[in-house]
Amino acid sequence: MTAIAYYMLKVLIGSGILFAYYFVALRNKQFHQWNRFYLLLAVAASLLFPLVHIDIWHQGESSNAIHLLQVINGADEYLVHATNNRSYISLDQWPYLVYAGISLLLVAGLLISTSKVYALLKRNPSKRLGNITFVDTEEKNTPFSFLHFVFWNKKIDIHSATGQLIFKHELVHVKERHTLDKLFMQLILAVFWYNPFFWLIQKELVMIHEFIADKKSVNHHDMNALAAMMLQSIYPRYYQQITNSFFQSPIKRRLAMLTKIHNPRFRYLSRISALGLLLVVGFAFTVKTKTAYNDNHNLLNKPITVVIDAGHGGSDAGAVEQDLYEKNLTLAIARTIKETNTDNNIHIVLTRNEDVMVPLQDRTDVAATQKADVFISLHLNAAMQPDSTGMEVFVSGKNTPYQMESEVLGSALVQQLSITYPTSQQLKKRNTGVWVIDHNSCPSALVEFGYLSNKKDLEFVLQPDNQKKIAATILKAITQYAVSKTGNSSIAPEPKQPAAISDTTIPKQYYHGKE
């Protein structure tokens, strides 16, 4: 849920920057179609940019530009939220329920407004005129348009000069599909109602719709004709959320816009600058910088102890696929990690170096005895579905003293393993827990190196060269985690949002010890 909150914050910041430019450089200018396009694009961009992640890898120290990107794009790096399987609603969930309740009320309001429009359509006679449907009514809030419907007021003579101008005005709304803009903004506001900039954008879009219709329906900037049309009816209120009513927008601003003299050079520069701003905001929100490590360079300036736990062993075979046993593959990878390590500051300790059964508590005791800085348990998975595939990283949801550090470690593992083989980008947590990471005395994580039940995963993990690649990525993740603890933000891994999963996802009872 914390990840959602930071996404919403990024949406707020992005939309604020883009609307601020509109207000300063584009508002009340005569390129109305461009302004309409810009505001809609600003909404879409502020929603999509925070969801896109483009990684830029660099060696060694970061430049000032890279540090700036990390500041803009790294606000959520160390904020994650634990999940559990409790059935009751916790205190921190209530704000989300209240938020969802307000969203539902706004959706309900939109549905009610829409139903009123269609009820009005059913109560009054209508006829088809080309691509529009003309509805003749005596409603005091007419005339207005909605989608391809034009709701007319019988008190206004459509054959008069003023009536013809009003009718042309509403036809512009229909042809330009302004109702779709309004429906789009209403749906966005139902979800992102907290964002004041979206409300301001909606208000500006309404005005821009009127500017466009005024310009196309009133010839030669005839303010007298426009004023006559406006004064022929009262200011409507009934359907203004979703309809395009001729009389619903501030009159003075519309009249001023018709007589405004534009500067072609300024029009060009302001529009080009808007595109540049969109590119800058998009780059800042989507690009993430990450450090590529040199295998032959020792980045650590002090020694650390790392316990590598080869899952299962002895009578506990773990997952089995034909003649292949999980216990043998995890031991092979554990040994490869130790053999591959060339950093003198990384001291590797194995919980087992041969095919023996090691009790769960003894595995965590190794970490306590060795005063380990990191504990990583190695496993492979199995599932009934043959299409289950990919590596996964698990962290504890119960080991509170080391929760944050474990999630940073897990994120470093996800980041590095993803380079080698498809890996779930979410940290996982088991609802029932995992003994070796729940009861450890240091930051810990559990890695599943794919599924023995999946042919592709199995072929990958069986290859000795791939086992060396896995070992190298594990060592890089350990280095990345260890260096990040020194406060060097340029190599700090970005913790992933933990995701609780059901106990049936990994049908391994051997994970559990007595609680």
Short mmCIF file of C-alpha atoms in Angstrom, two decimals:
data_model
loop_
_atom_site.label_atom_id
_atom_site.label_comp_id
_atom_site.label_asym_id
_atom_site.label_seq_id
_atom_site.Cartn_x
_atom_site.Cartn_y
_atom_site.Cartn_z
CA MET A 1 0.00 0.00 0.00
CA THR A 2 2.94 2.32 0.62
CA ALA A 3 3.96 1.88 -3.01
CA ILE A 4 0.48 3.04 -4.04
CA ALA A 5 0.79 6.11 -1.81
CA TYR A 6 4.11 7.06 -3.39
CA TYR A 7 2.71 6.51 -6.87
CA MET A 8 -0.11 8.91 -5.99
CA LEU A 9 2.43 11.43 -4.68
CA LYS A 10 4.38 11.24 -7.94
CA VAL A 11 1.14 11.76 -9.89
CA LEU A 12 0.45 14.85 -7.77
CA ILE A 13 3.93 16.28 -8.37
CA GLY A 14 3.90 15.54 -12.10
CA SER A 15 0.45 17.00 -12.69
CA GLY A 16 1.38 20.05 -10.61
CA ILE A 17 4.45 20.78 -12.74
CA LEU A 18 2.57 20.33 -16.01
CA PHE A 19 -0.43 22.41 -14.90
CA ALA A 20 1.83 25.18 -13.59
CA TYR A 21 3.35 25.53 -17.06
CA TYR A 22 -0.12 25.65 -18.63
CA PHE A 23 -1.24 28.35 -16.20
CA VAL A 24 1.83 30.51 -16.81
CA ALA A 25 2.43 30.05 -20.54
CA LEU A 26 -0.70 28.65 -22.23
CA ARG A 27 -3.81 29.76 -20.34
CA ASN A 28 -6.04 32.31 -22.13
CA LYS A 29 -4.07 31.96 -25.36
CA GLN A 30 -5.94 31.47 -28.62
CA PHE A 31 -4.54 28.06 -29.62
CA HIS A 32 -7.47 26.31 -27.96
CA GLN A 33 -7.13 22.93 -29.67
CA TRP A 34 -3.50 22.75 -28.62
CA ASN A 35 -4.39 23.64 -25.02
CA ARG A 36 -7.07 20.95 -25.01
CA PHE A 37 -4.55 18.41 -26.27
CA TYR A 38 -1.92 19.56 -23.76
CA LEU A 39 -4.20 19.28 -20.72
CA LEU A 40 -5.42 15.81 -21.67
CA LEU A 41 -1.84 14.74 -22.36
CA ALA A 42 -0.73 16.22 -19.03
CA VAL A 43 -3.27 14.04 -17.21
CA ALA A 44 -2.24 10.90 -19.09
CA ALA A 45 1.48 11.65 -18.69
CA SER A 46 1.26 12.29 -14.96
CA LEU A 47 -0.54 8.94 -14.55
CA LEU A 48 1.75 6.89 -16.80
CA PHE A 49 5.23 8.31 -16.20
CA PRO A 50 5.51 6.98 -12.60
CA LEU A 51 4.65 3.47 -13.88
CA VAL A 52 7.46 3.36 -16.46
CA HIS A 53 10.97 2.40 -15.36
CA ILE A 54 13.96 2.74 -17.65
CA ASP A 55 17.26 1.61 -16.16
CA ILE A 56 20.53 3.33 -17.03
CA TRP A 57 23.57 1.35 -15.95
CA HIS A 58 26.79 3.14 -15.10
CA GLN A 59 30.19 2.21 -13.73
CA GLY A 60 31.75 3.67 -10.61
CA GLU A 61 30.85 7.05 -9.15
CA SER A 62 27.75 8.91 -10.32
CA SER A 63 27.77 12.27 -12.06
CA ASN A 64 25.73 15.20 -10.70
CA ALA A 65 23.07 14.53 -13.35
CA ILE A 66 22.75 10.91 -12.20
CA HIS A 67 22.46 11.98 -8.56
CA LEU A 68 19.69 14.40 -9.56
CA LEU A 69 17.76 11.59 -11.24
CA GLN A 70 18.14 9.45 -8.12
CA VAL A 71 16.74 12.22 -5.93
CA ILE A 72 13.71 12.70 -8.21
CA ASN A 73 13.05 9.02 -8.79
CA GLY A 74 14.17 7.46 -5.54
CA ALA A 75 11.74 8.80 -2.98
CA ASP A 76 10.18 5.37 -2.44
CA GLU A 77 13.38 3.33 -2.35
CA TYR A 78 13.31 2.42 1.32
CA LEU A 79 9.58 2.44 1.95
CA VAL A 80 7.84 -0.93 1.86
CA HIS A 81 4.86 -2.31 3.68
CA ALA A 82 4.45 -5.74 5.20
CA THR A 83 1.35 -7.79 4.43
CA ASN A 84 -0.29 -10.58 6.38
CA ASN A 85 -3.26 -12.88 6.31
CA ARG A 86 -5.29 -11.40 9.14
CA SER A 87 -9.00 -11.29 8.40
CA TYR A 88 -9.77 -8.09 10.33
CA ILE A 89 -9.22 -4.55 9.06
CA SER A 90 -6.10 -3.04 10.58
CA LEU A 91 -5.79 0.62 11.56
CA ASP A 92 -3.53 1.48 8.61
CA GLN A 93 -6.11 0.07 6.16
CA TRP A 94 -8.90 2.43 7.20
CA PRO A 95 -7.58 5.45 5.22
CA TYR A 96 -7.62 3.32 2.06
CA LEU A 97 -11.18 2.19 2.76
CA VAL A 98 -12.29 5.80 3.29
CA TYR A 99 -10.52 6.80 0.08
CA ALA A 100 -12.24 4.00 -1.84
CA GLY A 101 -15.58 5.03 -0.32
CA ILE A 102 -15.21 8.60 -1.62
CA SER A 103 -14.27 7.26 -5.05
CA LEU A 104 -17.41 5.10 -5.09
CA LEU A 105 -19.54 8.14 -4.21
CA LEU A 106 -18.04 10.10 -7.10
CA VAL A 107 -18.68 7.21 -9.49
CA ALA A 108 -22.23 7.01 -8.19
CA GLY A 109 -22.66 10.74 -8.82
CA LEU A 110 -21.45 10.31 -12.40
CA LEU A 111 -23.86 7.44 -12.97
CA ILE A 112 -26.76 9.45 -11.51
CA SER A 113 -25.96 12.46 -13.74
CA THR A 114 -25.79 10.22 -16.79
CA SER A 115 -29.06 8.50 -15.88
CA LYS A 116 -30.78 11.92 -15.56
CA VAL A 117 -29.67 12.86 -19.05
CA TYR A 118 -31.06 9.62 -20.50
CA ALA A 119 -34.25 10.02 -18.48
CA LEU A 120 -34.66 13.45 -20.07
CA LEU A 121 -34.11 11.85 -23.46
CA LYS A 122 -36.90 9.34 -22.84
CA ARG A 123 -39.37 11.98 -21.60
CA ASN A 124 -39.10 14.18 -24.66
CA PRO A 125 -39.54 13.71 -28.41
CA SER A 126 -36.38 13.36 -30.48
CA LYS A 127 -35.45 13.08 -34.13
CA ARG A 128 -32.34 12.16 -36.05
CA LEU A 129 -30.61 14.95 -38.00
CA GLY A 130 -27.61 13.46 -39.79
CA ASN A 131 -25.05 12.47 -37.16
CA ILE A 132 -26.89 14.06 -34.24
CA THR A 133 -30.09 13.40 -32.33
CA PHE A 134 -32.17 16.52 -31.70
CA VAL A 135 -34.22 16.43 -28.47
CA ASP A 136 -36.96 19.07 -28.06
CA THR A 137 -37.63 19.88 -24.40
CA GLU A 138 -38.78 22.61 -22.04
CA GLU A 139 -36.09 21.93 -19.41
CA LYS A 140 -34.83 25.20 -17.95
CA ASN A 141 -31.22 24.03 -18.14
CA THR A 142 -31.23 23.61 -21.90
CA PRO A 143 -29.82 23.94 -24.46
CA PHE A 144 -26.92 21.58 -23.94
CA SER A 145 -25.23 18.69 -25.74
CA PHE A 146 -24.24 15.23 -24.56
CA LEU A 147 -22.37 12.83 -26.84
CA HIS A 148 -24.34 13.03 -30.14
CA PHE A 149 -27.50 14.44 -28.51
CA VAL A 150 -28.49 18.11 -28.64
CA PHE A 151 -31.14 18.97 -26.02
CA TRP A 152 -33.00 22.07 -27.17
CA ASN A 153 -35.23 24.50 -25.29
CA LYS A 154 -38.57 25.14 -27.01
CA LYS A 155 -38.58 28.71 -25.70
CA ILE A 156 -35.66 29.54 -28.02
CA ASP A 157 -36.67 29.93 -31.66
CA ILE A 158 -34.20 27.78 -33.54
CA HIS A 159 -34.98 29.65 -36.78
CA SER A 160 -33.98 33.02 -35.34
CA ALA A 161 -30.47 34.41 -35.82
CA THR A 162 -29.70 33.88 -32.16
CA GLY A 163 -31.17 30.38 -32.22
CA GLN A 164 -29.08 29.46 -35.23
CA LEU A 165 -25.89 30.63 -33.49
CA ILE A 166 -26.69 28.65 -30.34
CA PHE A 167 -27.44 25.57 -32.44
CA LYS A 168 -24.12 25.93 -34.29
CA HIS A 169 -22.41 26.30 -30.94
CA GLU A 170 -23.83 22.99 -29.67
CA LEU A 171 -23.01 21.26 -32.95
CA VAL A 172 -19.37 22.16 -32.42
CA HIS A 173 -19.44 20.44 -29.02
CA VAL A 174 -20.90 17.33 -30.63
CA LYS A 175 -18.46 17.25 -33.57
CA GLU A 176 -15.44 17.93 -31.34
CA ARG A 177 -16.57 15.16 -28.93
CA HIS A 178 -16.18 17.36 -25.89
CA THR A 179 -18.38 15.04 -23.84
CA LEU A 180 -15.70 12.35 -24.03
CA ASP A 181 -13.20 14.76 -22.43
CA LYS A 182 -15.63 15.39 -19.60
CA LEU A 183 -16.38 11.72 -19.03
CA PHE A 184 -12.65 10.97 -19.07
CA MET A 185 -11.95 13.62 -16.45
CA GLN A 186 -14.87 12.50 -14.29
CA LEU A 187 -13.51 8.95 -14.23
CA ILE A 188 -10.00 10.19 -13.46
CA LEU A 189 -11.31 12.37 -10.63
CA ALA A 190 -13.29 9.47 -9.21
CA VAL A 191 -9.99 7.67 -8.61
CA PHE A 192 -7.61 10.61 -8.09
CA TRP A 193 -10.01 12.99 -6.34
CA TYR A 194 -7.27 13.97 -3.87
CA ASN A 195 -5.36 15.75 -6.66
CA PRO A 196 -6.32 19.46 -6.84
CA PHE A 197 -4.52 19.88 -10.17
CA PHE A 198 -6.85 17.40 -11.86
CA TRP A 199 -9.84 19.46 -10.64
CA LEU A 200 -8.23 22.60 -12.05
CA ILE A 201 -7.54 20.82 -15.33
CA GLN A 202 -11.17 19.75 -15.55
CA LYS A 203 -12.30 23.35 -15.00
CA GLU A 204 -9.92 24.64 -17.68
CA LEU A 205 -11.06 21.98 -20.16
CA VAL A 206 -14.66 23.14 -19.74
CA MET A 207 -13.58 26.69 -20.61
CA ILE A 208 -11.50 25.54 -23.57
CA HIS A 209 -14.51 23.63 -24.92
CA GLU A 210 -16.48 26.87 -24.83
CA PHE A 211 -13.67 28.84 -26.46
CA ILE A 212 -13.54 26.32 -29.31
CA ALA A 213 -17.32 26.35 -29.80
CA ASP A 214 -17.47 30.17 -29.60
CA LYS A 215 -14.72 30.60 -32.16
CA LYS A 216 -16.26 28.18 -34.65
CA SER A 217 -19.86 29.31 -34.24
CA VAL A 218 -19.51 33.11 -34.03
CA ASN A 219 -18.33 34.68 -37.28
CA HIS A 220 -15.92 37.61 -37.37
CA HIS A 221 -15.63 37.80 -33.59
CA ASP A 222 -19.19 39.16 -33.28
CA MET A 223 -19.35 39.85 -29.55
CA ASN A 224 -22.82 41.36 -29.79
CA ALA A 225 -24.22 38.14 -31.19
CA LEU A 226 -22.46 36.10 -28.54
CA ALA A 227 -23.69 38.37 -25.73
CA ALA A 228 -27.24 38.17 -27.05
CA MET A 229 -27.10 34.40 -26.99
CA MET A 230 -25.78 34.31 -23.43
CA LEU A 231 -28.40 36.71 -22.08
CA GLN A 232 -31.25 34.70 -23.56
CA SER A 233 -31.13 32.08 -20.82
CA ILE A 234 -30.24 31.68 -17.17
CA TYR A 235 -27.01 30.11 -15.93
CA PRO A 236 -27.60 26.32 -15.81
CA ARG A 237 -26.57 23.98 -13.01
CA TYR A 238 -28.36 20.69 -13.40
CA TYR A 239 -26.14 18.62 -15.68
CA GLN A 240 -22.96 20.67 -15.73
CA GLN A 241 -20.69 17.79 -14.70
CA ILE A 242 -21.03 15.84 -17.92
CA THR A 243 -22.88 18.00 -20.44
CA ASN A 244 -21.78 20.86 -22.67
CA SER A 245 -24.18 23.69 -21.93
CA PHE A 246 -23.91 26.95 -23.80
CA PHE A 247 -24.61 29.00 -20.69
CA GLN A 248 -22.46 27.25 -18.11
CA SER A 249 -19.11 29.03 -18.47
CA PRO A 250 -18.01 32.49 -17.25
CA ILE A 251 -19.27 34.99 -19.81
CA LYS A 252 -16.62 37.69 -19.38
CA ARG A 253 -13.72 35.35 -20.14
CA ARG A 254 -15.44 34.00 -23.26
CA LEU A 255 -16.13 37.47 -24.59
CA ALA A 256 -12.56 38.58 -23.93
CA MET A 257 -11.18 35.55 -25.73
CA LEU A 258 -13.03 36.41 -28.96
CA THR A 259 -11.30 39.79 -29.20
CA LYS A 260 -7.87 38.69 -28.04
CA ILE A 261 -5.03 39.43 -30.47
CA HIS A 262 -2.49 36.65 -30.67
CA ASN A 263 1.24 36.71 -31.31
CA PRO A 264 2.16 33.94 -33.81
CA ARG A 265 5.76 33.83 -32.63
CA PHE A 266 4.72 33.44 -28.99
CA ARG A 267 2.23 30.74 -29.96
CA TYR A 268 5.00 28.69 -31.56
CA LEU A 269 7.51 29.11 -28.73
CA SER A 270 5.06 28.30 -25.93
CA ARG A 271 3.86 25.14 -27.65
CA ILE A 272 7.37 23.90 -28.38
CA SER A 273 8.36 24.63 -24.78
CA ALA A 274 5.39 22.56 -23.57
CA LEU A 275 6.64 19.51 -25.45
CA GLY A 276 10.10 20.04 -23.98
CA LEU A 277 8.64 20.16 -20.47
CA LEU A 278 6.75 16.90 -21.07
CA LEU A 279 9.99 15.23 -22.16
CA VAL A 280 11.88 16.52 -19.10
CA VAL A 281 9.18 15.38 -16.67
CA GLY A 282 8.94 12.00 -18.42
CA PHE A 283 12.70 11.52 -18.29
CA ALA A 284 12.87 12.49 -14.62
CA PHE A 285 10.07 10.13 -13.57
CA THR A 286 10.92 7.10 -15.73
CA VAL A 287 14.72 6.89 -15.76
CA LYS A 288 16.44 5.10 -12.91
CA THR A 289 20.21 4.89 -12.62
CA LYS A 290 21.84 1.69 -11.42
CA THR A 291 25.44 0.74 -10.87
CA ALA A 292 27.03 -2.00 -12.97
CA TYR A 293 29.66 -3.76 -10.92
CA ASN A 294 33.12 -4.80 -12.04
CA ASP A 295 33.70 -8.41 -11.09
CA ASN A 296 37.42 -7.82 -10.47
CA HIS A 297 37.01 -4.77 -8.27
CA ASN A 298 36.53 -5.05 -4.48
CA LEU A 299 33.98 -2.42 -3.48
CA LEU A 300 33.82 -3.32 0.20
CA ASN A 301 36.11 -1.52 2.61
CA LYS A 302 35.44 -3.82 5.55
CA PRO A 303 34.83 -7.59 5.85
CA ILE A 304 31.35 -9.10 6.10
CA THR A 305 30.23 -12.63 6.86
CA VAL A 306 27.63 -14.22 4.60
CA VAL A 307 25.87 -17.49 5.44
CA ILE A 308 24.73 -19.41 2.36
CA ASP A 309 22.12 -21.99 3.25
CA ALA A 310 21.74 -24.85 0.75
CA GLY A 311 18.14 -25.93 1.32
CA HIS A 312 17.29 -29.48 2.42
CA GLY A 313 19.83 -32.32 2.46
CA GLY A 314 20.13 -35.92 3.62
CA SER A 315 16.73 -37.57 4.00
CA ASP A 316 15.03 -34.28 3.06
CA ALA A 317 15.26 -34.24 -0.73
CA GLY A 318 13.06 -31.18 -1.24
CA ALA A 319 11.39 -30.93 -4.63
CA VAL A 320 11.90 -33.91 -6.91
CA GLU A 321 11.64 -34.09 -10.70
CA GLN A 322 12.38 -37.55 -12.13
CA ASP A 323 15.89 -38.32 -10.85
CA LEU A 324 16.72 -34.71 -9.97
CA TYR A 325 16.67 -33.59 -6.35
CA GLU A 326 16.43 -30.04 -5.12
CA LYS A 327 18.92 -30.75 -2.30
CA ASN A 328 21.67 -31.54 -4.84
CA LEU A 329 21.11 -28.46 -6.98
CA THR A 330 21.02 -26.06 -4.02
CA LEU A 331 24.28 -27.59 -2.70
CA ALA A 332 25.92 -27.25 -6.12
CA ILE A 333 24.92 -23.57 -6.32
CA ALA A 334 26.06 -22.90 -2.74
CA ARG A 335 29.47 -24.41 -3.44
CA THR A 336 29.74 -22.44 -6.68
CA ILE A 337 29.01 -19.20 -4.82
CA LYS A 338 31.85 -19.89 -2.41
CA GLU A 339 34.25 -20.92 -5.21
CA THR A 340 33.32 -17.91 -7.36
CA ASN A 341 33.88 -15.37 -4.60
CA THR A 342 37.13 -13.41 -5.12
CA ASP A 343 36.44 -10.54 -2.72
CA ASN A 344 38.61 -10.95 0.35
CA ASN A 345 36.17 -8.87 2.35
CA ILE A 346 33.31 -11.35 1.78
CA HIS A 347 33.60 -14.39 4.06
CA ILE A 348 31.28 -17.18 2.85
CA VAL A 349 30.01 -19.77 5.37
CA LEU A 350 27.90 -22.75 4.21
CA THR A 351 25.28 -24.28 6.50
CA ARG A 352 26.13 -27.59 4.85
CA ASN A 353 28.94 -28.61 2.50
CA GLU A 354 27.71 -32.13 1.83
CA ASP A 355 24.51 -34.14 1.53
CA VAL A 356 23.45 -34.11 5.18
CA MET A 357 20.25 -33.17 6.97
CA VAL A 358 20.62 -29.91 8.95
CA PRO A 359 17.73 -29.00 11.28
CA LEU A 360 16.16 -25.61 10.68
CA GLN A 361 17.21 -24.19 14.03
CA ASP A 362 20.80 -25.31 13.47
CA ARG A 363 20.87 -23.31 10.24
CA THR A 364 19.93 -20.08 12.02
CA ASP A 365 22.35 -20.98 14.83
CA VAL A 366 25.17 -20.94 12.26
CA ALA A 367 24.32 -17.31 11.48
CA ALA A 368 24.22 -16.41 15.19
CA THR A 369 27.50 -18.21 15.98
CA GLN A 370 29.32 -16.67 13.02
CA LYS A 371 27.82 -13.22 13.77
CA ALA A 372 26.71 -13.14 10.17
CA ASP A 373 25.87 -9.92 8.36
CA VAL A 374 23.76 -11.65 5.71
CA PHE A 375 21.86 -14.96 5.46
CA ILE A 376 20.64 -16.31 2.11
CA SER A 377 18.74 -19.59 1.82
CA LEU A 378 18.81 -21.35 -1.58
CA HIS A 379 15.88 -23.36 -2.95
CA LEU A 380 14.11 -24.52 -6.10
CA ASN A 381 10.39 -24.77 -6.55
CA ALA A 382 7.84 -27.23 -7.90
CA ALA A 383 4.22 -26.77 -8.92
CA MET A 384 1.35 -28.72 -10.40
CA GLN A 385 1.09 -26.23 -13.26
CA PRO A 386 3.91 -26.74 -15.81
CA ASP A 387 3.69 -23.09 -16.89
CA SER A 388 4.80 -21.85 -13.45
CA THR A 389 8.21 -20.34 -14.13
CA GLY A 390 10.84 -17.85 -13.04
CA MET A 391 12.94 -17.02 -10.01
CA GLU A 392 11.50 -15.49 -6.85
CA VAL A 393 12.90 -13.84 -3.74
CA PHE A 394 11.23 -14.13 -0.33
CA VAL A 395 11.67 -12.01 2.78
CA SER A 396 10.21 -12.41 6.23
CA GLY A 397 7.16 -10.57 7.42
CA LYS A 398 7.88 -11.40 11.05
CA ASN A 399 11.56 -10.64 11.67
CA THR A 400 10.90 -7.04 12.72
CA PRO A 401 14.42 -6.04 13.89
CA TYR A 402 15.83 -6.78 10.41
CA GLN A 403 12.72 -6.12 8.30
CA MET A 404 13.94 -3.06 6.40
CA GLU A 405 17.46 -4.40 5.82
CA SER A 406 16.06 -7.76 4.67
CA GLU A 407 13.87 -6.02 2.11
CA VAL A 408 16.84 -4.00 0.83
CA LEU A 409 18.82 -7.25 0.55
CA GLY A 410 15.91 -8.95 -1.22
CA SER A 411 15.60 -6.06 -3.65
CA ALA A 412 19.30 -6.28 -4.50
CA LEU A 413 18.82 -9.99 -5.22
CA VAL A 414 15.79 -9.28 -7.44
CA GLN A 415 17.68 -6.60 -9.33
CA GLN A 416 20.75 -8.75 -10.02
CA LEU A 417 18.95 -12.05 -10.70
CA SER A 418 16.70 -10.29 -13.25
CA ILE A 419 19.79 -9.69 -15.38
CA THR A 420 20.49 -13.43 -15.53
CA TYR A 421 17.02 -14.99 -15.76
CA PRO A 422 13.33 -13.91 -15.59
CA THR A 423 12.67 -13.02 -11.97
CA SER A 424 9.52 -11.79 -10.21
CA GLN A 425 9.91 -8.08 -9.54
CA GLN A 426 7.92 -8.30 -6.32
CA LEU A 427 9.41 -9.46 -3.05
CA LYS A 428 7.31 -12.34 -1.75
CA LYS A 429 6.14 -13.16 1.78
CA ARG A 430 4.57 -16.40 2.88
CA ASN A 431 1.50 -16.02 5.06
CA THR A 432 2.58 -18.91 7.30
CA GLY A 433 6.21 -17.80 7.40
CA VAL A 434 9.59 -19.37 6.70
CA TRP A 435 11.62 -20.47 9.72
CA VAL A 436 15.13 -19.70 8.48
CA ILE A 437 14.29 -16.07 7.67
CA ASP A 438 11.67 -15.48 10.37
CA HIS A 439 14.00 -16.50 13.22
CA ASN A 440 17.33 -15.21 12.00
CA SER A 441 19.74 -12.91 13.81
CA CYS A 442 20.67 -10.88 10.71
CA PRO A 443 19.12 -9.58 7.46
CA SER A 444 18.00 -12.61 5.47
CA ALA A 445 16.28 -13.68 2.28
CA LEU A 446 15.25 -16.88 0.54
CA VAL A 447 15.78 -17.40 -3.20
CA GLU A 448 13.84 -19.82 -5.40
CA PHE A 449 15.90 -20.50 -8.56
CA GLY A 450 12.94 -21.41 -10.75
CA TYR A 451 10.74 -24.51 -10.96
CA LEU A 452 11.98 -28.07 -11.35
CA SER A 453 8.54 -28.79 -12.83
CA ASN A 454 9.20 -26.32 -15.65
CA LYS A 455 11.36 -27.60 -18.51
CA LYS A 456 12.88 -24.21 -19.32
CA ASP A 457 13.76 -23.42 -15.69
CA LEU A 458 15.19 -26.89 -15.19
CA GLU A 459 17.39 -26.74 -18.29
CA PHE A 460 18.74 -23.37 -17.21
CA VAL A 461 19.64 -24.29 -13.64
CA LEU A 462 21.23 -27.62 -14.63
CA GLN A 463 23.91 -25.97 -16.78
CA PRO A 464 27.20 -25.46 -14.85
CA ASP A 465 27.83 -22.20 -16.71
CA ASN A 466 24.44 -20.90 -15.63
CA GLN A 467 25.14 -21.95 -12.04
CA LYS A 468 28.26 -19.79 -12.22
CA LYS A 469 26.17 -16.90 -13.54
CA ILE A 470 23.73 -17.36 -10.66
CA ALA A 471 26.63 -17.41 -8.18
CA ALA A 472 28.08 -14.24 -9.69
CA THR A 473 24.76 -12.40 -9.47
CA ILE A 474 24.29 -13.50 -5.83
CA LEU A 475 27.74 -12.11 -5.00
CA LYS A 476 26.96 -8.85 -6.83
CA ALA A 477 23.70 -8.51 -4.89
CA ILE A 478 25.56 -9.08 -1.61
CA THR A 479 28.11 -6.42 -2.58
CA GLN A 480 25.36 -4.02 -3.65
CA TYR A 481 23.53 -4.50 -0.36
CA ALA A 482 26.70 -4.15 1.74
CA VAL A 483 27.89 -1.01 -0.02
CA SER A 484 24.42 0.57 0.22
CA LYS A 485 24.69 0.36 4.01
CA THR A 486 27.58 2.81 3.87
CA GLY A 487 25.16 5.48 2.69
CA ASN A 488 26.21 5.59 -0.98
CA SER A 489 22.84 6.28 -2.65
CA SER A 490 24.23 5.72 -6.13
CA ILE A 491 24.30 1.97 -5.59
CA ALA A 492 21.43 1.57 -3.14
CA PRO A 493 18.97 -1.08 -4.41
CA GLU A 494 15.35 -0.11 -4.68
CA PRO A 495 13.23 -2.26 -2.34
CA LYS A 496 10.28 -3.88 -4.07
CA GLN A 497 6.82 -3.89 -2.60
CA PRO A 498 6.37 -7.21 -0.75
CA ALA A 499 3.46 -9.30 -1.94
CA ALA A 500 1.74 -11.79 0.31
CA ILE A 501 0.99 -15.09 -1.45
CA SER A 502 -1.12 -18.07 -0.54
CA ASP A 503 0.36 -21.15 1.07
CA THR A 504 -0.58 -23.20 -2.00
CA THR A 505 1.81 -21.25 -4.21
CA ILE A 506 4.79 -23.09 -2.71
CA PRO A 507 3.66 -26.47 -1.41
CA LYS A 508 6.75 -27.03 0.76
CA GLN A 509 6.06 -28.06 4.33
CA TYR A 510 9.78 -28.25 5.08
CA TYR A 511 9.97 -24.48 5.28
CA HIS A 512 8.25 -24.52 8.64
CA GLY A 513 9.51 -25.15 12.10
CA LYS A 514 7.61 -24.99 15.35
CA GLU A 515 6.48 -21.46 16.06
#
